[in-house]
Short mmCIF file of C-alpha atoms and ligand atoms in Angstrom, two decimals:
data_model
loop_
_atom_site.label_atom_id
_atom_site.label_comp_id
_atom_site.label_asym_id
_atom_site.label_seq_id
_atom_site.Cartn_x
_atom_site.Cartn_y
_atom_site.Cartn_z
CA MET O 1 -34.03 46.81 -20.62
CA LEU O 2 -32.20 47.05 -17.29
CA GLY O 3 -33.83 43.82 -16.15
CA GLN O 4 -32.68 42.02 -19.26
CA LEU O 5 -29.14 43.35 -18.72
CA LEU O 6 -29.10 42.18 -15.07
CA LEU O 7 -30.43 38.72 -16.10
CA ALA O 8 -27.59 38.44 -18.68
CA ALA O 9 -25.23 39.53 -15.78
CA SER O 10 -26.68 36.77 -13.58
CA ARG O 11 -25.04 34.21 -15.92
CA SER O 12 -21.68 36.07 -16.29
CA ARG O 13 -18.60 34.71 -14.36
CA LEU O 14 -16.79 37.95 -14.80
CA VAL O 15 -19.64 40.12 -13.44
CA ARG O 16 -19.99 37.42 -10.63
CA ARG O 17 -16.42 37.95 -9.50
CA SER O 18 -16.71 41.62 -9.60
CA VAL O 19 -19.98 41.97 -7.66
CA SER O 20 -19.17 39.28 -5.09
CA GLY O 21 -15.99 41.24 -4.21
CA LEU O 22 -17.66 44.63 -3.72
CA PRO O 23 -17.60 46.03 -0.25
CA LEU O 24 -20.95 46.20 1.52
CA THR O 25 -22.52 43.61 -0.80
CA ARG O 26 -23.13 41.30 2.06
CA LYS O 27 -25.18 43.87 3.92
CA VAL O 28 -27.36 44.40 0.87
CA VAL O 29 -27.72 40.79 0.16
CA ASP O 30 -28.87 40.16 3.70
CA ARG O 31 -32.20 41.88 2.68
CA PHE O 32 -32.97 38.86 0.51
CA VAL O 33 -30.89 36.03 1.94
CA ALA O 34 -31.40 34.57 5.47
CA GLY O 35 -27.69 34.02 6.22
CA GLU O 36 -24.94 31.65 5.38
CA THR O 37 -25.21 28.67 7.75
CA THR O 38 -27.60 25.92 8.67
CA HIS O 39 -28.02 27.72 12.05
CA ASP O 40 -29.11 30.98 10.26
CA ALA O 41 -31.62 28.99 8.13
CA VAL O 42 -33.14 27.38 11.19
CA ALA O 43 -33.34 30.77 13.09
CA ALA O 44 -35.10 32.28 10.13
CA VAL O 45 -37.68 29.39 10.09
CA ARG O 46 -38.29 29.87 13.84
CA ARG O 47 -38.90 33.60 13.32
CA LEU O 48 -41.27 32.97 10.44
CA THR O 49 -43.10 30.17 12.32
CA ALA O 50 -43.51 32.50 15.28
CA ALA O 51 -45.18 35.10 12.95
CA GLY O 52 -47.65 32.50 11.74
CA LEU O 53 -45.88 31.91 8.43
CA SER O 54 -44.79 28.60 6.79
CA ALA O 55 -41.35 28.28 5.08
CA THR O 56 -39.48 26.50 2.21
CA VAL O 57 -35.82 26.66 2.45
CA ASP O 58 -33.34 26.92 -0.42
CA HIS O 59 -29.69 26.16 -0.05
CA LEU O 60 -28.18 28.63 -2.40
CA GLY O 61 -26.21 27.36 -5.38
CA GLU O 62 -26.98 26.47 -9.04
CA GLU O 63 -25.45 25.23 -12.33
CA THR O 64 -22.69 23.11 -10.71
CA ARG O 65 -20.49 21.01 -12.96
CA ASP O 66 -18.49 19.61 -10.05
CA SER O 67 -19.76 16.29 -8.60
CA ALA O 68 -18.26 16.90 -5.25
CA GLN O 69 -20.05 20.35 -4.99
CA ALA O 70 -23.39 18.55 -5.98
CA ALA O 71 -22.94 15.94 -3.20
CA ALA O 72 -22.07 18.66 -0.75
CA THR O 73 -25.31 20.51 -1.57
CA ALA O 74 -27.30 17.40 -1.02
CA LYS O 75 -25.52 16.88 2.30
CA ALA O 76 -26.30 20.48 3.33
CA TYR O 77 -30.04 19.88 2.77
CA VAL O 78 -29.88 16.60 4.73
CA ALA O 79 -28.16 18.34 7.63
CA LEU O 80 -30.72 21.22 7.41
CA MET O 81 -33.76 18.86 7.65
CA ASP O 82 -32.11 17.10 10.54
CA ALA O 83 -31.52 20.33 12.29
CA LEU O 84 -35.17 21.39 11.76
CA ARG O 85 -36.39 18.12 13.12
CA GLU O 86 -34.24 18.42 16.17
CA ALA O 87 -35.49 21.98 16.76
CA GLY O 88 -39.04 20.88 16.60
CA LEU O 89 -39.60 23.04 13.43
CA ARG O 90 -40.86 22.17 10.11
CA ALA O 91 -40.10 23.55 6.66
CA GLU O 92 -40.23 22.33 3.16
CA ALA O 93 -37.07 22.18 0.99
CA SER O 94 -36.89 23.88 -2.41
CA VAL O 95 -34.26 22.25 -4.60
CA LYS O 96 -32.59 23.45 -7.86
CA LEU O 97 -31.63 20.30 -9.72
CA SER O 98 -28.77 22.18 -11.28
CA ALA O 99 -27.25 22.47 -7.82
CA VAL O 100 -27.18 18.74 -7.32
CA GLY O 101 -25.73 17.74 -10.75
CA GLN O 102 -28.37 18.04 -13.38
CA ALA O 103 -25.86 19.53 -15.87
CA ILE O 104 -23.45 16.70 -15.15
CA ASP O 105 -25.77 13.67 -15.18
CA GLU O 106 -29.57 13.61 -14.76
CA LYS O 107 -29.21 10.29 -12.77
CA MET O 108 -26.92 11.97 -10.31
CA ALA O 109 -29.27 14.84 -9.73
CA LEU O 110 -32.13 12.31 -9.19
CA GLU O 111 -30.19 10.34 -6.68
CA HIS O 112 -29.31 13.56 -4.73
CA ALA O 113 -32.84 14.81 -4.92
CA ARG O 114 -33.98 11.47 -3.66
CA GLU O 115 -31.56 11.74 -0.57
CA ILE O 116 -33.11 15.21 0.17
CA CYS O 117 -36.72 13.94 -0.29
CA ALA O 118 -35.95 11.08 2.27
CA ALA O 119 -34.47 13.59 4.78
CA ALA O 120 -37.43 15.87 4.31
CA HIS O 121 -39.83 12.97 4.70
CA ALA O 122 -38.11 11.86 7.95
CA ALA O 123 -38.63 15.36 9.19
CA GLY O 124 -42.32 15.31 8.42
CA SER O 125 -41.98 17.51 5.39
CA MET O 126 -41.45 17.60 1.55
CA VAL O 127 -39.56 18.94 -1.26
CA THR O 128 -40.58 21.18 -4.18
CA LEU O 129 -38.23 21.29 -7.27
CA ASP O 130 -37.53 24.86 -8.39
CA MET O 131 -37.68 25.45 -12.29
CA GLU O 132 -34.60 26.95 -13.96
CA ASP O 133 -34.10 27.99 -17.54
CA HIS O 134 -36.18 26.53 -20.38
CA THR O 135 -33.56 24.00 -21.39
CA THR O 136 -34.03 22.14 -18.17
CA VAL O 137 -37.86 21.69 -18.09
CA ASP O 138 -38.10 18.26 -19.66
CA SER O 139 -35.30 16.89 -17.53
CA THR O 140 -36.91 18.41 -14.33
CA LEU O 141 -40.29 16.99 -15.07
CA GLU O 142 -38.76 13.66 -15.77
CA VAL O 143 -36.96 13.72 -12.35
CA LEU O 144 -40.21 14.79 -10.74
CA ARG O 145 -42.01 11.84 -12.17
CA ALA O 146 -39.36 9.49 -10.83
CA LEU O 147 -39.32 11.07 -7.38
CA ARG O 148 -43.09 10.98 -7.02
CA GLU O 149 -42.94 7.17 -7.31
CA ASP O 150 -41.40 7.07 -3.79
CA PHE O 151 -42.26 10.63 -2.62
CA PRO O 152 -45.69 11.43 -4.12
CA ALA O 153 -45.94 14.84 -2.34
CA THR O 154 -42.90 16.18 -4.24
CA GLY O 155 -43.83 19.53 -5.84
CA VAL O 156 -42.63 21.53 -8.77
CA ALA O 157 -42.37 25.09 -9.84
CA ILE O 158 -43.92 25.92 -13.15
CA GLN O 159 -43.20 29.09 -15.06
CA ALA O 160 -46.27 30.91 -16.54
CA TYR O 161 -44.06 32.85 -19.15
CA LEU O 162 -43.30 29.66 -21.07
CA HIS O 163 -45.55 28.92 -24.13
CA ARG O 164 -45.48 25.13 -23.32
CA THR O 165 -46.89 25.64 -19.69
CA PRO O 166 -50.63 25.25 -20.22
CA GLY O 167 -50.12 21.70 -21.58
CA ASP O 168 -47.64 20.89 -18.75
CA LEU O 169 -50.17 22.15 -16.22
CA ARG O 170 -53.08 20.17 -17.61
CA ASP O 171 -50.87 16.94 -16.98
CA LEU O 172 -49.85 18.08 -13.54
CA ALA O 173 -53.21 19.37 -12.15
CA VAL O 174 -54.20 15.87 -10.78
CA GLU O 175 -54.99 14.63 -7.34
CA GLY O 176 -52.31 15.13 -4.84
CA SER O 177 -50.02 17.06 -7.21
CA ARG O 178 -48.42 20.17 -5.67
CA VAL O 179 -47.58 22.78 -8.20
CA ARG O 180 -46.02 26.14 -7.60
CA LEU O 181 -47.04 28.65 -10.18
CA VAL O 182 -44.51 31.53 -10.82
CA LYS O 183 -44.22 34.18 -13.50
CA GLY O 184 -40.71 33.05 -14.42
CA ALA O 185 -37.35 34.62 -13.43
CA TYR O 186 -34.91 33.73 -16.29
CA ARG O 187 -34.01 35.50 -19.60
CA GLU O 188 -35.80 33.51 -22.29
CA PRO O 189 -36.12 33.98 -26.06
CA ALA O 190 -39.51 34.92 -27.60
CA SER O 191 -39.51 31.52 -29.32
CA VAL O 192 -40.14 29.90 -25.95
CA ALA O 193 -41.58 32.61 -23.68
CA HIS O 194 -43.84 35.59 -23.49
CA GLN O 195 -41.70 38.75 -23.29
CA SER O 196 -43.91 41.68 -22.19
CA ARG O 197 -45.11 42.04 -18.52
CA THR O 198 -48.71 42.27 -19.78
CA ASP O 199 -48.37 39.01 -21.68
CA VAL O 200 -46.70 37.25 -18.73
CA ASP O 201 -49.43 38.49 -16.42
CA ARG O 202 -52.25 37.29 -18.70
CA ALA O 203 -50.49 33.88 -19.20
CA TYR O 204 -50.20 33.71 -15.29
CA VAL O 205 -54.00 34.11 -15.07
CA ARG O 206 -54.76 31.49 -17.62
CA CYS O 207 -52.41 29.02 -15.95
CA LEU O 208 -53.79 29.77 -12.46
CA ARG O 209 -57.28 28.91 -13.84
CA ILE O 210 -56.11 25.53 -14.89
CA LEU O 211 -54.57 24.87 -11.49
CA MET O 212 -57.51 26.22 -9.47
CA ALA O 213 -60.09 24.26 -11.71
CA GLY O 214 -57.96 21.11 -11.51
CA LYS O 215 -57.57 18.46 -8.59
CA GLY O 216 -54.10 19.32 -7.47
CA TYR O 217 -52.80 21.61 -4.74
CA PRO O 218 -51.87 25.09 -6.24
CA MET O 219 -49.14 26.99 -4.66
CA VAL O 220 -49.62 30.65 -5.88
CA ALA O 221 -46.08 32.19 -5.86
CA THR O 222 -46.39 35.87 -6.45
CA HIS O 223 -46.25 39.30 -4.74
CA ASP O 224 -48.70 40.65 -7.27
CA ASP O 225 -51.94 42.04 -5.61
CA ARG O 226 -53.95 41.81 -8.75
CA ILE O 227 -53.10 38.05 -9.08
CA ILE O 228 -53.92 37.57 -5.44
CA SER O 229 -57.26 39.12 -5.97
CA ILE O 230 -57.88 36.95 -9.08
CA THR O 231 -56.83 33.80 -6.92
CA GLU O 232 -59.54 34.67 -4.40
CA LEU O 233 -62.21 34.98 -7.06
CA LEU O 234 -61.08 31.56 -8.68
CA ALA O 235 -61.01 29.96 -5.27
CA ASP O 236 -64.65 31.08 -4.75
CA ARG O 237 -65.52 29.87 -8.30
CA PHE O 238 -64.07 26.40 -7.83
CA GLY O 239 -65.01 25.90 -4.20
CA ARG O 240 -61.55 25.93 -2.77
CA THR O 241 -61.02 27.08 0.86
CA PHE O 242 -58.01 27.93 2.96
CA GLY O 243 -56.42 24.50 3.07
CA ASP O 244 -56.89 23.82 -0.62
CA TYR O 245 -54.17 26.27 -2.03
CA GLU O 246 -51.61 28.44 -0.56
CA TYR O 247 -49.72 31.65 -1.25
CA GLN O 248 -45.91 31.82 -1.49
CA MET O 249 -43.54 34.74 -1.52
CA LEU O 250 -39.83 35.42 -1.18
CA TYR O 251 -37.96 36.17 1.99
CA GLY O 252 -37.62 39.95 2.51
CA ILE O 253 -40.19 40.92 -0.13
CA ARG O 254 -43.58 42.23 0.97
CA THR O 255 -43.27 41.05 4.48
CA ASP O 256 -46.31 43.10 5.51
CA ARG O 257 -48.50 41.42 2.79
CA GLN O 258 -47.28 37.89 3.95
CA GLU O 259 -48.34 38.68 7.47
CA GLU O 260 -51.64 40.12 6.36
CA LEU O 261 -52.59 37.15 4.26
CA ALA O 262 -51.62 34.76 7.08
CA ALA O 263 -53.70 36.69 9.65
CA ALA O 264 -56.74 36.36 7.33
CA GLY O 265 -56.36 32.54 7.56
CA HIS O 266 -54.24 31.75 4.45
CA THR O 267 -51.23 29.38 4.42
CA VAL O 268 -48.36 31.75 3.34
CA ARG O 269 -45.09 29.95 2.62
CA VAL O 270 -42.04 32.09 2.62
CA TYR O 271 -39.03 31.01 0.30
CA VAL O 272 -35.92 31.27 2.56
CA PRO O 273 -32.63 31.24 0.60
CA TYR O 274 -29.46 30.72 2.75
CA GLY O 275 -25.83 29.97 1.90
CA ASP O 276 -22.84 31.78 0.46
CA ASP O 277 -23.49 31.30 -3.23
CA TRP O 278 -26.03 34.05 -3.47
CA TYR O 279 -24.93 35.77 -6.72
CA GLY O 280 -27.40 34.24 -9.23
CA TYR O 281 -30.31 34.56 -6.87
CA PHE O 282 -29.47 38.18 -5.84
CA MET O 283 -29.16 39.37 -9.47
CA ARG O 284 -32.64 37.89 -10.42
CA ARG O 285 -34.10 39.79 -7.46
CA LEU O 286 -32.54 43.06 -8.72
CA ALA O 287 -33.68 42.30 -12.18
CA GLU O 288 -37.30 41.98 -11.04
CA ARG O 289 -37.38 45.51 -9.76
CA PRO O 290 -35.36 48.58 -10.65
CA ALA O 291 -35.92 50.13 -7.27
CA ASN O 292 -33.79 47.25 -5.91
CA VAL O 293 -30.89 48.42 -8.02
CA ALA O 294 -31.15 51.92 -6.55
CA PHE O 295 -31.19 50.31 -3.11
CA PHE O 296 -27.99 48.40 -3.98
CA LEU O 297 -26.28 51.58 -5.36
CA ARG O 298 -27.19 53.75 -2.39
CA ALA O 299 -25.66 51.05 -0.03
CA LEU O 300 -22.48 51.07 -2.08
CA GLY O 301 -22.43 54.81 -1.94
CA GLY O 302 -22.56 54.47 1.86
CA LYS O 303 -25.95 56.35 2.18
C1 FAD Y 1 -41.95 31.36 -3.52
C2 FAD Y 1 -41.39 31.72 -4.95
C3 FAD Y 1 -40.66 30.73 -5.62
C4 FAD Y 1 -40.19 30.96 -6.82
N1 FAD Y 1 -39.50 30.03 -7.50
C5 FAD Y 1 -39.31 30.19 -8.87
C6 FAD Y 1 -38.71 29.20 -9.70
O1 FAD Y 1 -38.57 28.06 -9.24
N2 FAD Y 1 -38.40 29.45 -10.97
C7 FAD Y 1 -38.48 30.72 -11.44
O2 FAD Y 1 -38.24 30.96 -12.70
N3 FAD Y 1 -38.97 31.68 -10.70
C8 FAD Y 1 -39.31 31.52 -9.37
N4 FAD Y 1 -39.78 32.59 -8.68
C9 FAD Y 1 -39.64 34.03 -9.15
C10 FAD Y 1 -40.89 34.35 -10.05
O3 FAD Y 1 -40.69 33.78 -11.29
C11 FAD Y 1 -40.80 35.89 -10.23
O4 FAD Y 1 -39.68 36.35 -10.91
C12 FAD Y 1 -40.97 36.68 -8.93
O5 FAD Y 1 -41.87 36.15 -8.12
C13 FAD Y 1 -41.61 38.09 -9.29
O6 FAD Y 1 -42.91 37.94 -9.88
P1 FAD Y 1 -44.29 38.45 -9.10
O7 FAD Y 1 -45.18 37.37 -9.35
O8 FAD Y 1 -43.95 38.75 -7.63
O9 FAD Y 1 -44.80 39.71 -9.87
P2 FAD Y 1 -44.11 41.06 -10.34
O10 FAD Y 1 -45.01 41.66 -11.31
O11 FAD Y 1 -42.70 40.83 -10.66
O12 FAD Y 1 -44.10 41.89 -8.96
C14 FAD Y 1 -45.38 42.27 -8.38
C15 FAD Y 1 -45.01 43.20 -7.20
O13 FAD Y 1 -44.17 42.49 -6.27
C16 FAD Y 1 -43.26 43.20 -5.65
N5 FAD Y 1 -41.90 42.52 -6.12
C17 FAD Y 1 -41.76 41.53 -6.99
N6 FAD Y 1 -40.42 41.21 -7.01
C18 FAD Y 1 -39.75 42.06 -6.19
C19 FAD Y 1 -38.38 42.08 -5.85
N7 FAD Y 1 -37.45 41.27 -6.38
N8 FAD Y 1 -38.07 42.97 -4.87
C20 FAD Y 1 -39.06 43.85 -4.38
N9 FAD Y 1 -40.36 43.75 -4.59
C21 FAD Y 1 -40.63 42.88 -5.55
C22 FAD Y 1 -43.28 44.62 -6.18
O14 FAD Y 1 -44.15 45.30 -5.35
C23 FAD Y 1 -43.97 44.31 -7.54
O15 FAD Y 1 -44.69 45.46 -8.02
C24 FAD Y 1 -40.28 32.34 -7.42
C25 FAD Y 1 -41.06 33.32 -6.72
C26 FAD Y 1 -41.60 32.88 -5.54
C27 FAD Y 1 -42.47 34.04 -4.77
#
């Protein structure tokens, strides 16, 4: 219930204004966000790399209806990829198409995503498209198909909670296809998505099986230990070893588990958000775990 309220608040402009203006918010946000600038993002990638972890970097922002803002976001990604290359570091880019103009014009989003893919490619890296609410899935898969013509390593996040997902995964689980499987972080109606945690978890396992049995490269994005154990069983069953799949987790969440998996030989990629437009991302992280709300309230109370 609280989670649903927070997800509703994540789309509210009024709540956005109030929360963004609260004292101490920045300090709380820093638990989940690596900083505001390109320099902060590069520093986070350097720290993660030194700890034996990989990274994918997200320039915060979503749902823009302003074409200048969309162009600025693409430029920020290009600058980040250049800065990483100059620093001798490597990180992938995670891109929300709604941040580069998807709601204005799909072609605009495709062109900006192409610029980011080209910069990532020049830096020896690649891009994964994040998945947003269910109304954007067809458009995102369309843009993915177009990007893969020039940049075949472009990946995509797929949400296990959507009823349509097994069909999408069967199409995507092909040679060379990088797919990040997530449970799903948006508030969706029962007509399109599983609602209970148990149903979502079961759906995740069914989807994971399709990916692990297929020919693509599964990116298992979860902090859930039961799913990690099931991934290991499926890897065994389908003859996949360390380089054939990877784990992904969010910056600031279960850092000890990230390092443990990496020490065991797994590729563990940490999703590193940076930038000043943190509101939507931050609210989704609160919605995922009531304990995070208590942490937020304690910080506001100065304890
Ligand atoms: C790398 C990565 C990329 C993602 N990209 C997308 C995307 O493109 N689109 C999308 O819809 N969703 C995305 N998500 C979010 C995802 O959909 C889930 O909302 C989120 O990962 C929580 O699900 P879980 O699998 O960790 O399982 P849960 O059952 O939610 O959590 C399992 C355990 O993990 C820990 N945990 C989980 N979340 C938190 C948190 N916020 N704070 C503290 N502890 C926590 C807790 O110990 C919890 O018991 C992404 C997640 C990751 C890891």
